[in-house]
Coordinates of C-alpha atoms in Angstrom, one line a residue:
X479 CA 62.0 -0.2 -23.2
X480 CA 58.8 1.2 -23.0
X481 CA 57.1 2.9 -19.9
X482 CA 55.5 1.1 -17.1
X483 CA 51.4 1.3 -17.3
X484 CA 52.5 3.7 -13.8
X485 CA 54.4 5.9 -15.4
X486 CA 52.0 6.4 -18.2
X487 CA 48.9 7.6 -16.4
X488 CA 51.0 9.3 -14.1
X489 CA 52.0 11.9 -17.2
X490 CA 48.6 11.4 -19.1
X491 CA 47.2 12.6 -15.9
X492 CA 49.6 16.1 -16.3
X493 CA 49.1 16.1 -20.1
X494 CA 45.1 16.3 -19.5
X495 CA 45.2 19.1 -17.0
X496 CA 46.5 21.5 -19.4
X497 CA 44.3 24.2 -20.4
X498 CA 42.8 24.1 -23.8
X499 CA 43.0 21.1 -25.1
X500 CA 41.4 20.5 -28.5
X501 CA 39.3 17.6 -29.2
X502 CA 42.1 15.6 -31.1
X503 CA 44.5 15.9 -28.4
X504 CA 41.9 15.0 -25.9
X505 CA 40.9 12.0 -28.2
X506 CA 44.3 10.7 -28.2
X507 CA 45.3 11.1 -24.9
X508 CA 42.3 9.6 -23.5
X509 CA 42.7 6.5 -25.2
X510 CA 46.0 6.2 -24.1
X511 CA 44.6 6.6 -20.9
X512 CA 42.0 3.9 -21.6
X513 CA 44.5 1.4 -22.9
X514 CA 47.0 2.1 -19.9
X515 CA 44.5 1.2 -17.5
X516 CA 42.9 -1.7 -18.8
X517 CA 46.5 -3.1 -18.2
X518 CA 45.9 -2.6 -14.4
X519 CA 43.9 -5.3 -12.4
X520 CA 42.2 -4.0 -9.4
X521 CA 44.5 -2.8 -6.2
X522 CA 44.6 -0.2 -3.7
X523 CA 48.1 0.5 -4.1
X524 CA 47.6 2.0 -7.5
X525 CA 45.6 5.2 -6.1
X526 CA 49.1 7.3 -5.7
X527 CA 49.8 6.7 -9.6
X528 CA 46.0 7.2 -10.3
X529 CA 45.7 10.0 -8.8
X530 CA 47.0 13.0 -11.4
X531 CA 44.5 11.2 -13.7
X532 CA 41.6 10.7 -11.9
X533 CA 41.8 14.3 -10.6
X534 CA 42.5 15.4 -14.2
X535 CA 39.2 13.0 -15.2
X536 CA 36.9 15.1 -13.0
X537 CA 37.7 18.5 -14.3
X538 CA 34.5 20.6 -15.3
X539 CA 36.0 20.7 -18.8
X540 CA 36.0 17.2 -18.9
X541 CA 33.0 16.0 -17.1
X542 CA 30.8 18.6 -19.0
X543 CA 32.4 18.3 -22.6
X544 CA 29.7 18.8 -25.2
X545 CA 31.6 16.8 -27.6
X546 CA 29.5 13.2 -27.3
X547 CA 33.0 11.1 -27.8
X548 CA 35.2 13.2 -25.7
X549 CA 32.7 13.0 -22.9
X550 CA 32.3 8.6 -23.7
X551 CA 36.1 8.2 -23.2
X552 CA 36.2 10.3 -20.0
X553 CA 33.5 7.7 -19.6
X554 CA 35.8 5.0 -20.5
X555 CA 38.4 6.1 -18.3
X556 CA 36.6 6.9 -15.1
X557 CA 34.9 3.7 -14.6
X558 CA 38.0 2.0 -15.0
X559 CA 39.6 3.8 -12.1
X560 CA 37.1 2.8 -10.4
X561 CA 37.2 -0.8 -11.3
X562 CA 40.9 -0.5 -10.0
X563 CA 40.2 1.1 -6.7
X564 CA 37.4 -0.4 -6.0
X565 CA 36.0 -0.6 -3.6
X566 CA 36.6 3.1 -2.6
X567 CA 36.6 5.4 -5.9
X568 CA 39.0 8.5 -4.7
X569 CA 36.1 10.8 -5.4
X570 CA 34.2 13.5 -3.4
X571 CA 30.1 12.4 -3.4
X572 CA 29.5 15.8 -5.3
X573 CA 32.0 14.4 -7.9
X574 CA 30.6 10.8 -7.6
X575 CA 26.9 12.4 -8.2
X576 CA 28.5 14.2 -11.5
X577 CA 29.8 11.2 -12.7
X578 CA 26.8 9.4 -12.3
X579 CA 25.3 12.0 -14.3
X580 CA 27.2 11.4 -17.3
X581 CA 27.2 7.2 -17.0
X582 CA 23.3 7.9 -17.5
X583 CA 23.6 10.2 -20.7
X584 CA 25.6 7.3 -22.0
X585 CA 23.7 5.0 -21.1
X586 CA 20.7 6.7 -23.3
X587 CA 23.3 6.6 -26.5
X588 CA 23.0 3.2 -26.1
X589 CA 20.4 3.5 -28.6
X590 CA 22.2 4.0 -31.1
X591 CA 23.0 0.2 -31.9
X592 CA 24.7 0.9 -35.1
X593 CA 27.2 3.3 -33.7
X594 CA 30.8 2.1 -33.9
X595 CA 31.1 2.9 -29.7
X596 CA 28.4 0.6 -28.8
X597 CA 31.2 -1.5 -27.3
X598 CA 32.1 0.7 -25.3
X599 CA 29.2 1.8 -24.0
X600 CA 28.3 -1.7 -23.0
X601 CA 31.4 -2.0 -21.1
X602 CA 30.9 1.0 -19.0
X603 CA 27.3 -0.2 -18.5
X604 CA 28.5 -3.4 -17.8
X605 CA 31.7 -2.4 -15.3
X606 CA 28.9 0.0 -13.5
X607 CA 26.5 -2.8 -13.1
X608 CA 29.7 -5.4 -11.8
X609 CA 31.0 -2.3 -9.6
X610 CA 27.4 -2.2 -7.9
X611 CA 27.2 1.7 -8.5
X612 CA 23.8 1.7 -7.7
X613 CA 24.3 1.0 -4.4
X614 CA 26.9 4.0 -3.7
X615 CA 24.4 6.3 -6.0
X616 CA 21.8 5.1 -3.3
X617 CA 24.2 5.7 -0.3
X618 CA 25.1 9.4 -1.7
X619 CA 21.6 10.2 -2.3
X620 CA 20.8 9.8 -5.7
X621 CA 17.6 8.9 -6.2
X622 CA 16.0 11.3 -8.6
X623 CA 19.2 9.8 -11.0
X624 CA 18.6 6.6 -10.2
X625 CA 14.5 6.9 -11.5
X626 CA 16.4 8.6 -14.3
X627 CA 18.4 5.8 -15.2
X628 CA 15.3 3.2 -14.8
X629 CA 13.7 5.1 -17.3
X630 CA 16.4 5.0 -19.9
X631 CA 17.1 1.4 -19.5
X632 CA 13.7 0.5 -20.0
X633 CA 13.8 3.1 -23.3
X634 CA 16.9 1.9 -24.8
X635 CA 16.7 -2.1 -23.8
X636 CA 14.1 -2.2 -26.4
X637 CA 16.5 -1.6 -29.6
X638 CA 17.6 -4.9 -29.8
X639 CA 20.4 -4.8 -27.5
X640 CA 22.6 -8.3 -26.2
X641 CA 21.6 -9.9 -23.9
X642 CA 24.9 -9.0 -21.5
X643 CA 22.8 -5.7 -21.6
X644 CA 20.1 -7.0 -20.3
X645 CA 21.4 -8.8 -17.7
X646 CA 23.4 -5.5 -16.0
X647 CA 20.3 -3.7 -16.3
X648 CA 18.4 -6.1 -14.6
X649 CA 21.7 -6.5 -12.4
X650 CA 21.4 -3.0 -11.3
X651 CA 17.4 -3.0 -10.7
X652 CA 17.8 -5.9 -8.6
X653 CA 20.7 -4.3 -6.6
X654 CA 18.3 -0.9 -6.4
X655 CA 15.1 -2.9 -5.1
X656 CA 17.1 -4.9 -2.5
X657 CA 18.2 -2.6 -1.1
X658 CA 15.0 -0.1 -1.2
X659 CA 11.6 0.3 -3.1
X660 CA 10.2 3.4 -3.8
X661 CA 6.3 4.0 -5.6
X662 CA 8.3 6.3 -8.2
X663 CA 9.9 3.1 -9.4
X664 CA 7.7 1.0 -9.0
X665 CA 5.5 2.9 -11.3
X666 CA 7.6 2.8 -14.2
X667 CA 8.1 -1.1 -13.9
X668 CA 4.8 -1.4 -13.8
X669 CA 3.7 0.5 -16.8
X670 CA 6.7 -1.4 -18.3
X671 CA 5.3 -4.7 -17.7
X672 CA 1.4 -3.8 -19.1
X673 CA 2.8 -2.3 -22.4
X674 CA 0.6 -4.0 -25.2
X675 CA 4.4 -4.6 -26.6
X676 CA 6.0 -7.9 -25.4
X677 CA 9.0 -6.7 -26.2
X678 CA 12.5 -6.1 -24.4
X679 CA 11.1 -3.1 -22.1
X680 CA 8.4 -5.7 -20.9
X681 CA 10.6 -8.7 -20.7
X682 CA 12.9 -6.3 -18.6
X683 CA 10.1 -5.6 -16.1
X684 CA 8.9 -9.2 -15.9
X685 CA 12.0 -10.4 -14.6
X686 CA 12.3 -7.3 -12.4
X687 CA 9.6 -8.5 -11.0
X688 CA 10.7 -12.2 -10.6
X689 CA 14.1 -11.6 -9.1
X690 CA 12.4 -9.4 -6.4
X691 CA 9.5 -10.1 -5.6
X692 CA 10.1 -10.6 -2.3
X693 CA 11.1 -7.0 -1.9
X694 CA 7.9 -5.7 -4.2
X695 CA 5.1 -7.4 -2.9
X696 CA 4.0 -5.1 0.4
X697 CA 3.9 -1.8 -1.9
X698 CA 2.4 -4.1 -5.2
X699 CA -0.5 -5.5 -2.4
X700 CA -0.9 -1.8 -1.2
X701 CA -1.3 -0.6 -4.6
X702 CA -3.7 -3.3 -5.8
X703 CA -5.7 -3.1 -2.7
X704 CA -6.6 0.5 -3.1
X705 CA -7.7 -0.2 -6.7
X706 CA -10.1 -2.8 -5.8
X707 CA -11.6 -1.4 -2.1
X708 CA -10.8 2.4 -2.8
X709 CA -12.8 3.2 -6.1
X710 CA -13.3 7.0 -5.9
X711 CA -9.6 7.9 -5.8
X712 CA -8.3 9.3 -9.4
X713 CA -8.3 7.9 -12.2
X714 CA -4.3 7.2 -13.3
X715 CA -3.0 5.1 -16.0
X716 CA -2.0 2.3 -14.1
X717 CA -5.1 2.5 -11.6
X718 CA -7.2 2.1 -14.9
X719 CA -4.9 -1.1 -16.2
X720 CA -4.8 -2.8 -12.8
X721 CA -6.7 -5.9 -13.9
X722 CA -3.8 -6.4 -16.6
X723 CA -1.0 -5.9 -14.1
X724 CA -2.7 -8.9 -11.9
X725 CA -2.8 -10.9 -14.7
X726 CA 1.0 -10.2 -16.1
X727 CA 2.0 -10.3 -12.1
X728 CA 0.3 -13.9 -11.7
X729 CA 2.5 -14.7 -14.6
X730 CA 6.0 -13.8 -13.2
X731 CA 5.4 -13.7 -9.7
X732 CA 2.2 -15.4 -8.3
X733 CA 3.1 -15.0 -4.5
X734 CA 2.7 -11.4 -4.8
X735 CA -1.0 -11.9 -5.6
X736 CA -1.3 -14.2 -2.8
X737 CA -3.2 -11.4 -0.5
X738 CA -5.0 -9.5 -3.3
X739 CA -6.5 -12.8 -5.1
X740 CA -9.0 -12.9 -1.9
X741 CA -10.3 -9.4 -1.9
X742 CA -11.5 -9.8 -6.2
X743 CA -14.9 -11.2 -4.6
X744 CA -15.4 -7.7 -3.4
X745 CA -15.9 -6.4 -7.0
X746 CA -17.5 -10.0 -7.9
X747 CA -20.4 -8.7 -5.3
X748 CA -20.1 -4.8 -6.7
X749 CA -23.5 -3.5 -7.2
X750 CA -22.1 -2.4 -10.2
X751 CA -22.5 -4.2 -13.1
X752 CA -19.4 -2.8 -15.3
X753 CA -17.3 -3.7 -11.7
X754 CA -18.6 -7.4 -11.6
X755 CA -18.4 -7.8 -15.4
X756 CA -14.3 -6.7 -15.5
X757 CA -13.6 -8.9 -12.4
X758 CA -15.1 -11.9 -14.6
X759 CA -13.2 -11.3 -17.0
X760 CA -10.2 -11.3 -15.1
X761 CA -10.8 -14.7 -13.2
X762 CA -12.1 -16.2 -16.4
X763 CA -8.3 -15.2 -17.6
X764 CA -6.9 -16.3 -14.8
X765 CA -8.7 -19.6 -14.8
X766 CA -7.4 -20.2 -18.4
X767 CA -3.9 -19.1 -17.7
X768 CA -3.8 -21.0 -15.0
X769 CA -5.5 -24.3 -16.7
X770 CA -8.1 -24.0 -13.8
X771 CA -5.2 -24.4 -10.6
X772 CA -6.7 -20.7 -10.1
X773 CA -9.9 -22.3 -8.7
X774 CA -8.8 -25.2 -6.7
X775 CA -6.4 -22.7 -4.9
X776 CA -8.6 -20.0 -4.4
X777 CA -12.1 -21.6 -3.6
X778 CA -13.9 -18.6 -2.3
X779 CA -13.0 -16.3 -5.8
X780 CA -14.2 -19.5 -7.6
X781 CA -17.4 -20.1 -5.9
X782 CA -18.2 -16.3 -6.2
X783 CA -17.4 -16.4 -10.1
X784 CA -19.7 -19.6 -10.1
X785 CA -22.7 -17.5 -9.0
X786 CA -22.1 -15.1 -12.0
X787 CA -23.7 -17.4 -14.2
X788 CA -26.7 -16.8 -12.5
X789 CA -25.8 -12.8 -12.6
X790 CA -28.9 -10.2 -12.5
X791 CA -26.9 -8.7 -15.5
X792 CA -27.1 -10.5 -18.6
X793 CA -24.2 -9.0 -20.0
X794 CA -22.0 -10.8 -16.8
X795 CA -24.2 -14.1 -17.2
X796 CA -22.6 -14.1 -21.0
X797 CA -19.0 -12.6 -19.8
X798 CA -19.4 -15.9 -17.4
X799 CA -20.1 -18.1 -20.3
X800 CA -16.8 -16.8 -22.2
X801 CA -14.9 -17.8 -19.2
X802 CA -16.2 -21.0 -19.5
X803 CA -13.4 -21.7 -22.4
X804 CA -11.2 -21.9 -20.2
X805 CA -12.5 -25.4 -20.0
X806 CA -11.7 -26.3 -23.4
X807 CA -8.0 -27.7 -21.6
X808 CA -9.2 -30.0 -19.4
X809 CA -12.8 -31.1 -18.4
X810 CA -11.7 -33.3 -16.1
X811 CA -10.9 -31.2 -13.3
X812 CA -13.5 -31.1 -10.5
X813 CA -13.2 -27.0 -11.3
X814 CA -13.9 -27.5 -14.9
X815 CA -17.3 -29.7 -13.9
X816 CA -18.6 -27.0 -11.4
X817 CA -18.4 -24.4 -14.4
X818 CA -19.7 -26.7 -17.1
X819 CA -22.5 -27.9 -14.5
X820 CA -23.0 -23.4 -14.5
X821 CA -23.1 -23.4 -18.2
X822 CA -25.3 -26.2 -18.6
X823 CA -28.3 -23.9 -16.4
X824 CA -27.7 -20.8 -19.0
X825 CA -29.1 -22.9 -21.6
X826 CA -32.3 -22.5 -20.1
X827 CA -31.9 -19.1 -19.1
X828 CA -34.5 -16.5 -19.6
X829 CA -32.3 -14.3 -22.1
X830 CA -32.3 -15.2 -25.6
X831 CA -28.8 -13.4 -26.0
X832 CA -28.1 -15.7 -23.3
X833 CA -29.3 -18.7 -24.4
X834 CA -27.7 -18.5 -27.6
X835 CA -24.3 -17.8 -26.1
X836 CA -24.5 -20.8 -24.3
X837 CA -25.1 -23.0 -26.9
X838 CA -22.3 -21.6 -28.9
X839 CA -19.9 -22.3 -26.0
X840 CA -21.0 -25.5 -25.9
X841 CA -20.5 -26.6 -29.2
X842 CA -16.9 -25.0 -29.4
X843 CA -16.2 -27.0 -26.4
X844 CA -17.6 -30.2 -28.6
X845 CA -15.5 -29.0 -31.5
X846 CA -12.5 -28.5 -28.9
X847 CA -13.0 -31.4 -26.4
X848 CA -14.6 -34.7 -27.5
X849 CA -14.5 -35.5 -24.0
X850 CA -16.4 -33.3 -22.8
X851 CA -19.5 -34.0 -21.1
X852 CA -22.2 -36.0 -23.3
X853 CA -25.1 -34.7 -21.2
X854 CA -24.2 -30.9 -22.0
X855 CA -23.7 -31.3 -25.4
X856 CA -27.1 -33.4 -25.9
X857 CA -29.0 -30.8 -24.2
X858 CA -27.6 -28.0 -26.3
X859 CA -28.5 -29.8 -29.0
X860 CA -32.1 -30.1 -27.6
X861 CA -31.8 -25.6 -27.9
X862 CA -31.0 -26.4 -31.8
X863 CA -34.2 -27.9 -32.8

């Protein structure tokens, strides 16, 4: 009759304290280990037979093994004592932080999507996630391994991973930002979510951003804010791509913009012209993405852009008249009149450049829309003869 799953990691647990073990005897004994406690569902009452092992897990030798699969089956085997003790691991916070450590170096194998232990990698990713780790790495003070680990989700997500890893990761972020925000991570989400790449590292972000935006919005605003009113402060990365994380933002979480939207008629009335012609862009964007709801909701922004047709700078008269395909949808709306009524005065207007911009516009709106208005389109064609 063969030994009880008790009995098993009780003597595993003595077997693996031994002194110099080599790599093939701490291969095989730690998959026994690994099989012997997935038998084990989760209960208090195993922490006297777990406790040889666990102690035997935690060993410098162990935690710190430079071989990569000795070090994923201690892996293996430490979240699952965990799983079964949960919700108390029967580890000292110094040991906890160490053990954290090596979760996150395999967590950045996950990489290596060919690799026959991908499975198990997921799991443990998947058991820490379940487990809510994040929040006892948070309550021991782990923060600097916590930015750690954001950054390696967001570098390995994007190797084609499944979707179950996905969803832990973004499991884990949303556990993290519920429970605190911090600029450091912010940051990377941010850069994350502006990458010219739609890829897995941006979809990640995005729905980051979605499941809490609740939680993001008051240091988002504050960041936003500073880029619009607060122009002399260094130059960074994201400072310089701020327009783009508005627009992605207004894609996945609109509500955070809802205080920000306002404060673009600042740059609208810059005295500067490369200021005003970057904030028409960006509502001309908006406009489209939004198939013109942006103006009806946010009246002031949208009157201001309106005046830009009549811009001292030709080069933000023209930007205007680009923005004016965001028309092309629906010229119907009482939005899309107002800006067709704006386009319909640059045909006159005292720039040839301008002039000729307009036209064009109006006769890819023709081409686009045969609904569009009659009157505009005759008078353009007045410009052609």
């Amino acid at each position: 009759m063969p030994d009880s799953p008790e009995l098993v990691v009780r003597a595993l647990g003595k077997r693996l304290a031994q002194p110099r073990l080599g790599k093939d005897a701490l291969i095989k004994l730690l998959k026994q280990a690994e099989s012997a406690l997935s038998e084990f569902s989760q209960s208090s009452s195993l922490q006297d037979p777990l406790h040889a092992l666990s102690k035997s897990l935690v060993q410098t030798t162990l935690l710190n093994h430079k071989d990569k699969d000795v070090k994923l089956l201690v892996s293996v085997c430490l979240i699952e004592v965990m799983r079964v003790l949960a919700p108390d691991p029967p580890f000292s916070d110094e040991i906890l932080k160490e053990i954290f450590k090596l979760f996150i170096s395999i967590f950045a194998d996950l990489a290596e999507t060919s690799s026959p232990f991908l499975t198990r990698r997921m799991k443990i990713l998947e058991n820490v996630a379940a487990l809510r780790c994040s929040m006892i790495m948070l309550n021991i003070g782990c923060e600097d391994l916590i930015l750690d680990m954001v950054k390696i989700f967001f570098s390995t997500v994007k190797h084609g991973l499944q979707k179950s890893v996905h969803q832990a990761m973004l499991s884990m972020m949303t556990q993290i930002l519920n429970e605190k925000v911090t600029q450091s991570l912010v940051d990377v989400i941010l850069r994350n979510l502006v990458k010219d790449d739609k890829g897995a590292s941006h979809k990640l972000a995005f729905n980051i951003i979605e499941n809490c935006a609740d939680k993001l919005e008051p240091i988002i605003h504050s960041f936003l804010s500073s880029c619009i009113f607060n122009k002399d402060m260094p130059v960074t990365e994201l400072r310089r791509l701020y327009h783009k994380i508005i627009l992605e933002i207004f894609q996945c979480a609109p509500q955070i913009l809802f205080a920000v939207i306002p404060s673009l008629t600042h740059e609208l009335l810059s005295d500067q012209v490369d200021i005003r012609l970057e904030a028409v862009h960006l509502i001309g964007r908006l406009l489209a993405l939004s198939n013109l709801q942006f103006g009806q909701e946010n009246k002031m922004v949208f009157i201001e852009f309106l005046r830009r047709f009549s811009d001292k700078s030709a080069e933000v008269r023209i930007a205007a008249i680009d923005a004016a395909k965001a028309c092309y949808m629906d010229v119907s709306r009482d939005e899309a009149q107002h800006i067709l009524s704006s386009l319909e005065g640059r045909l006159l207007d005292f720039d040839e450049k301008v002039r000729i911009r307009a036209v064009h516009t109006v006769c890819d709106l023709a081409k686009s829309n045969l609904s569009s208005s009659a009157k505009l389109i005759l008078h353009a064609a007045e410009r052609l003869r």
